[in-house]
């Protein structure tokens, strides 16, 4: 995406914000430590997801009701010690 700073997992901060080359924000969100959608909303995650900014969400199944309808799900599946298969799941009508 053109981000030139180190990108790390937001496991403890929940949300890391980066800037794309065009100045727009990119939110990297990790829901692993979230108990429910209410806690995610209180943490400001819904605001990020509905901001119009590009967001990447780890553990999205922990707060599915917060995801916008245009969400594209990316599934990574190990196929060997150093390889993965990437599967994209688009919303109906947006493939």
Backbone as JSON Lines, residues from 0, in Angstrom:
{"i":0,"aa":"X","n":[0.81,-1.21,0.0],"ca":[0.0,0.0,0.0],"c":[0.85,1.26,0.0]}
{"i":1,"aa":"X","n":[2.15,1.09,0.02],"ca":[3.03,2.26,0.0],"c":[3.37,2.82,1.36]}
{"i":2,"aa":"X","n":[3.1,2.07,2.41],"ca":[3.45,2.51,3.76],"c":[4.92,2.19,3.97]}
{"i":3,"aa":"X","n":[5.71,3.18,4.36],"ca":[7.15,2.98,4.47],"c":[7.63,2.83,5.9]}
{"i":4,"aa":"X","n":[6.74,2.89,6.88],"ca":[7.16,2.68,8.26],"c":[6.89,1.22,8.64]}
{"i":5,"aa":"X","n":[7.47,0.8,9.75],"ca":[7.28,-0.57,10.22],"c":[5.81,-0.78,10.59]}
{"i":6,"aa":"X","n":[5.22,-1.85,10.08],"ca":[3.83,-2.2,10.38],"c":[3.86,-3.36,11.37]}
{"i":7,"aa":"X","n":[3.24,-3.14,12.53],"ca":[3.22,-4.17,13.56],"c":[1.79,-4.51,13.93]}
{"i":8,"aa":"X","n":[1.61,-5.66,14.56],"ca":[0.28,-6.08,14.97],"c":[-0.23,-5.21,16.11]}
{"i":9,"aa":"X","n":[-1.47,-4.77,16.03],"ca":[-2.05,-3.95,17.09],"c":[-2.72,-4.78,18.19]}
{"i":10,"aa":"X","n":[-2.15,-5.93,18.53],"ca":[-2.77,-6.82,19.5],"c":[-3.06,-6.12,20.82]}
{"i":11,"aa":"X","n":[-2.16,-5.3,21.3],"ca":[-2.37,-4.65,22.59],"c":[-2.99,-3.27,22.45]}
{"i":12,"aa":"X","n":[-2.72,-2.57,21.37],"ca":[-3.29,-1.24,21.18],"c":[-4.67,-1.3,20.52]}
{"i":13,"aa":"X","n":[-5.03,-2.42,19.94],"ca":[-6.27,-2.68,19.2],"c":[-6.3,-2.02,17.82]}
{"i":14,"aa":"X","n":[-5.83,-0.77,17.71],"ca":[-5.85,-0.06,16.44],"c":[-4.5,0.61,16.22]}
{"i":15,"aa":"X","n":[-3.88,0.35,15.08],"ca":[-2.71,1.12,14.65],"c":[-3.12,1.92,13.43]}
{"i":16,"aa":"X","n":[-2.75,3.18,13.41],"ca":[-3.07,4.05,12.28],"c":[-1.79,4.38,11.52]}
{"i":17,"aa":"X","n":[-1.86,4.25,10.2],"ca":[-0.75,4.59,9.32],"c":[-1.28,5.57,8.27]}
{"i":18,"aa":"X","n":[-0.39,6.18,7.54],"ca":[-0.78,7.09,6.46],"c":[-0.36,6.49,5.12]}
{"i":19,"aa":"X","n":[-1.31,6.48,4.2],"ca":[-1.03,6.06,2.84],"c":[-0.3,7.19,2.13]}
{"i":20,"aa":"X","n":[0.36,6.92,1.01],"ca":[1.09,7.98,0.3],"c":[0.22,9.19,-0.06]}
{"i":21,"aa":"X","n":[-1.08,8.98,-0.24],"ca":[-1.97,10.1,-0.57],"c":[-2.45,10.86,0.67]}
{"i":22,"aa":"X","n":[-1.95,10.47,1.86],"ca":[-2.3,11.15,3.1],"c":[-3.5,10.58,3.82]}
{"i":23,"aa":"X","n":[-4.22,9.67,3.17],"ca":[-5.4,9.06,3.78],"c":[-4.98,8.07,4.87]}
{"i":24,"aa":"X","n":[-5.8,7.92,5.91],"ca":[-5.45,6.96,6.96],"c":[-5.69,5.52,6.53]}
{"i":25,"aa":"X","n":[-4.92,4.64,7.09],"ca":[-5.1,3.19,6.96],"c":[-5.13,2.65,8.38]}
{"i":26,"aa":"X","n":[-6.2,1.96,8.74],"ca":[-6.34,1.43,10.09],"c":[-6.1,-0.08,10.08]}
{"i":27,"aa":"X","n":[-5.19,-0.52,10.92],"ca":[-4.93,-1.94,11.13],"c":[-5.52,-2.27,12.5]}
{"i":28,"aa":"X","n":[-6.53,-3.11,12.52],"ca":[-7.31,-3.39,13.72],"c":[-7.18,-4.86,14.08]}
{"i":29,"aa":"X","n":[-6.99,-5.14,15.37],"ca":[-6.91,-6.52,15.85],"c":[-7.97,-6.7,16.94]}
{"i":30,"aa":"X","n":[-8.95,-7.54,16.67],"ca":[-10.06,-7.76,17.61],"c":[-9.83,-8.93,18.56]}
{"i":31,"aa":"X","n":[-8.66,-9.52,18.55],"ca":[-8.4,-10.72,19.33],"c":[-8.74,-10.56,20.81]}
{"i":32,"aa":"X","n":[-8.47,-9.39,21.39],"ca":[-8.69,-9.18,22.81],"c":[-10.07,-8.6,23.13]}
{"i":33,"aa":"X","n":[-10.9,-8.41,22.11],"ca":[-12.24,-7.84,22.31],"c":[-13.2,-8.95,22.74]}
{"i":34,"aa":"X","n":[-14.02,-8.65,23.76],"ca":[-14.98,-9.65,24.24],"c":[-16.25,-9.69,23.4]}
{"i":35,"aa":"X","n":[-16.71,-8.53,22.92],"ca":[-17.96,-8.48,22.17],"c":[-18.02,-7.19,21.35]}
{"i":36,"aa":"X","n":[-19.07,-7.07,20.56],"ca":[-19.21,-5.91,19.68],"c":[-19.35,-4.6,20.46]}
{"i":37,"aa":"X","n":[-19.98,-4.66,21.61],"ca":[-20.14,-3.45,22.43],"c":[-18.77,-2.93,22.86]}
{"i":38,"aa":"X","n":[-17.9,-3.81,23.3],"ca":[-16.55,-3.4,23.69],"c":[-15.79,-2.83,22.49]}
{"i":39,"aa":"X","n":[-15.96,-3.44,21.32],"ca":[-15.3,-2.94,20.11],"c":[-15.81,-1.55,19.77]}
{"i":40,"aa":"X","n":[-17.1,-1.35,19.89],"ca":[-17.68,-0.03,19.6],"c":[-17.14,1.0,20.57]}
{"i":41,"aa":"X","n":[-17.06,0.66,21.85],"ca":[-16.55,1.58,22.86],"c":[-15.09,1.93,22.63]}
{"i":42,"aa":"X","n":[-14.35,1.03,22.0],"ca":[-12.93,1.27,21.71],"c":[-12.74,2.14,20.46]}
{"i":43,"aa":"X","n":[-13.82,2.49,19.78],"ca":[-13.72,3.34,18.6],"c":[-13.54,2.58,17.3]}
{"i":44,"aa":"X","n":[-13.65,1.26,17.35],"ca":[-13.42,0.46,16.16],"c":[-14.49,0.7,15.1]}
{"i":45,"aa":"X","n":[-15.74,0.85,15.53],"ca":[-16.81,1.14,14.58],"c":[-16.56,2.43,13.84]}
{"i":46,"aa":"X","n":[-16.04,3.44,14.54],"ca":[-15.73,4.72,13.89],"c":[-14.71,4.54,12.78]}
{"i":47,"aa":"X","n":[-13.69,3.73,13.04],"ca":[-12.67,3.47,12.01],"c":[-13.28,2.74,10.83]}
{"i":48,"aa":"X","n":[-14.07,1.69,11.12],"ca":[-14.64,0.86,10.06],"c":[-15.61,1.62,9.17]}
{"i":49,"aa":"X","n":[-16.24,2.64,9.69],"ca":[-17.23,3.39,8.92],"c":[-16.73,4.78,8.52]}
{"i":50,"aa":"X","n":[-15.42,4.98,8.6],"ca":[-14.82,6.28,8.28],"c":[-14.59,6.48,6.79]}
{"i":51,"aa":"X","n":[-14.68,5.4,6.02],"ca":[-14.36,5.49,4.6],"c":[-12.89,5.21,4.33]}
{"i":52,"aa":"X","n":[-12.1,5.06,5.4],"ca":[-10.67,4.75,5.26],"c":[-10.5,3.25,4.98]}
{"i":53,"aa":"X","n":[-9.36,2.9,4.42],"ca":[-9.01,1.5,4.2],"c":[-8.69,0.89,5.56]}
{"i":54,"aa":"X","n":[-9.3,-0.26,5.87],"ca":[-9.08,-0.94,7.15],"c":[-8.73,-2.39,6.91]}
{"i":55,"aa":"X","n":[-7.82,-2.91,7.69],"ca":[-7.52,-4.34,7.72],"c":[-7.84,-4.81,9.14]}
{"i":56,"aa":"X","n":[-8.65,-5.86,9.25],"ca":[-9.12,-6.32,10.55],"c":[-8.73,-7.78,10.76]}
{"i":57,"aa":"X","n":[-7.99,-8.01,11.84],"ca":[-7.69,-9.38,12.26],"c":[-8.79,-9.84,13.22]}
{"i":58,"aa":"X","n":[-9.2,-11.08,13.13],"ca":[-10.25,-11.67,13.97],"c":[-11.6,-10.97,13.76]}
{"i":59,"aa":"X","n":[-12.02,-10.71,12.53],"ca":[-13.28,-9.99,12.29],"c":[-14.51,-10.75,12.78]}
{"i":60,"aa":"X","n":[-14.4,-12.06,12.92],"ca":[-15.53,-12.86,13.38],"c":[-15.94,-12.54,14.82]}
{"i":61,"aa":"X","n":[-15.12,-11.78,15.55],"ca":[-15.43,-11.41,16.92],"c":[-16.37,-10.21,17.0]}
{"i":62,"aa":"X","n":[-16.57,-9.49,15.91],"ca":[-17.49,-8.35,15.89],"c":[-18.1,-8.2,14.5]}
{"i":63,"aa":"X","n":[-18.75,-9.24,13.99],"ca":[-19.25,-9.19,12.61],"c":[-20.29,-8.11,12.36]}
{"i":64,"aa":"X","n":[-21.05,-7.73,13.37],"ca":[-22.07,-6.71,13.2],"c":[-21.54,-5.31,12.97]}
{"i":65,"aa":"X","n":[-20.24,-5.1,13.22],"ca":[-19.64,-3.78,13.0],"c":[-19.09,-3.62,11.59]}
{"i":66,"aa":"X","n":[-18.93,-4.72,10.88],"ca":[-18.31,-4.65,9.55],"c":[-19.27,-4.04,8.53]}
{"i":67,"aa":"X","n":[-18.79,-3.1,7.72],"ca":[-19.65,-2.51,6.69],"c":[-20.06,-3.56,5.65]}
{"i":68,"aa":"X","n":[-21.17,-3.34,4.96],"ca":[-21.64,-4.33,3.97],"c":[-20.65,-4.56,2.83]}
{"i":69,"aa":"X","n":[-19.8,-3.6,2.54],"ca":[-18.84,-3.75,1.43],"c":[-17.54,-4.45,1.85]}
{"i":70,"aa":"X","n":[-17.52,-5.03,3.02],"ca":[-16.32,-5.7,3.53],"c":[-15.9,-6.86,2.62]}
{"i":71,"aa":"X","n":[-14.62,-6.9,2.3],"ca":[-14.01,-8.02,1.57],"c":[-13.24,-8.84,2.59]}
{"i":72,"aa":"X","n":[-13.56,-10.12,2.68],"ca":[-12.87,-11.0,3.62],"c":[-11.7,-11.67,2.91]}
{"i":73,"aa":"X","n":[-10.54,-11.65,3.55],"ca":[-9.34,-12.28,3.03],"c":[-8.99,-13.43,3.95]}
{"i":74,"aa":"X","n":[-8.96,-14.63,3.4],"ca":[-8.65,-15.82,4.18],"c":[-7.27,-16.33,3.77]}
{"i":75,"aa":"X","n":[-6.39,-16.49,4.73],"ca":[-5.05,-17.04,4.49],"c":[-5.02,-18.45,5.05]}
{"i":76,"aa":"X","n":[-4.67,-19.42,4.21],"ca":[-4.61,-20.8,4.63],"c":[-3.21,-21.35,4.38]}
{"i":77,"aa":"X","n":[-2.58,-21.91,5.41],"ca":[-1.26,-22.51,5.21],"c":[-1.35,-23.69,4.25]}
{"i":78,"aa":"X","n":[-0.41,-23.75,3.32],"ca":[-0.35,-24.87,2.39],"c":[1.0,-25.58,2.48]}
{"i":79,"aa":"X","n":[1.87,-25.06,3.31],"ca":[3.19,-25.63,3.53],"c":[3.9,-24.77,4.56]}
{"i":80,"aa":"X","n":[5.13,-25.12,4.88],"ca":[5.84,-24.37,5.92],"c":[6.1,-22.9,5.56]}
{"i":81,"aa":"X","n":[6.19,-22.6,4.27],"ca":[6.48,-21.23,3.85],"c":[5.49,-20.7,2.82]}
{"i":82,"aa":"X","n":[4.35,-21.36,2.66],"ca":[3.4,-20.94,1.62],"c":[1.99,-20.83,2.2]}
{"i":83,"aa":"X","n":[1.21,-19.97,1.57],"ca":[-0.19,-19.75,1.96],"c":[-1.04,-19.62,0.7]}
{"i":84,"aa":"X","n":[-2.29,-20.01,0.82],"ca":[-3.27,-19.76,-0.21],"c":[-4.12,-18.58,0.26]}
{"i":85,"aa":"X","n":[-4.36,-17.65,-0.61],"ca":[-5.16,-16.48,-0.29],"c":[-6.5,-16.62,-1.01]}
{"i":86,"aa":"X","n":[-7.59,-16.53,-0.24],"ca":[-8.94,-16.59,-0.8],"c":[-9.65,-15.29,-0.45]}
{"i":87,"aa":"X","n":[-10.26,-14.67,-1.46],"ca":[-11.01,-13.43,-1.27],"c":[-12.5,-13.74,-1.33]}
{"i":88,"aa":"X","n":[-13.24,-13.2,-0.39],"ca":[-14.68,-13.36,-0.34],"c":[-15.31,-11.97,-0.44]}
{"i":89,"aa":"X","n":[-15.92,-11.71,-1.61],"ca":[-16.52,-10.4,-1.87],"c":[-18.0,-10.41,-1.49]}
{"i":90,"aa":"X","n":[-18.52,-9.25,-1.11],"ca":[-19.97,-9.16,-0.87],"c":[-20.71,-9.42,-2.17]}
{"i":91,"aa":"X","n":[-21.91,-9.92,-2.09],"ca":[-22.72,-10.19,-3.28],"c":[-22.87,-8.9,-4.09]}
{"i":92,"aa":"X","n":[-22.62,-9.01,-5.38],"ca":[-22.76,-7.86,-6.28],"c":[-21.54,-6.98,-6.37]}
{"i":93,"aa":"X","n":[-20.45,-7.31,-5.64],"ca":[-19.25,-6.48,-5.66],"c":[-18.01,-7.23,-6.12]}
{"i":94,"aa":"X","n":[-18.15,-8.32,-6.82],"ca":[-16.99,-9.11,-7.22],"c":[-16.23,-8.46,-8.35]}
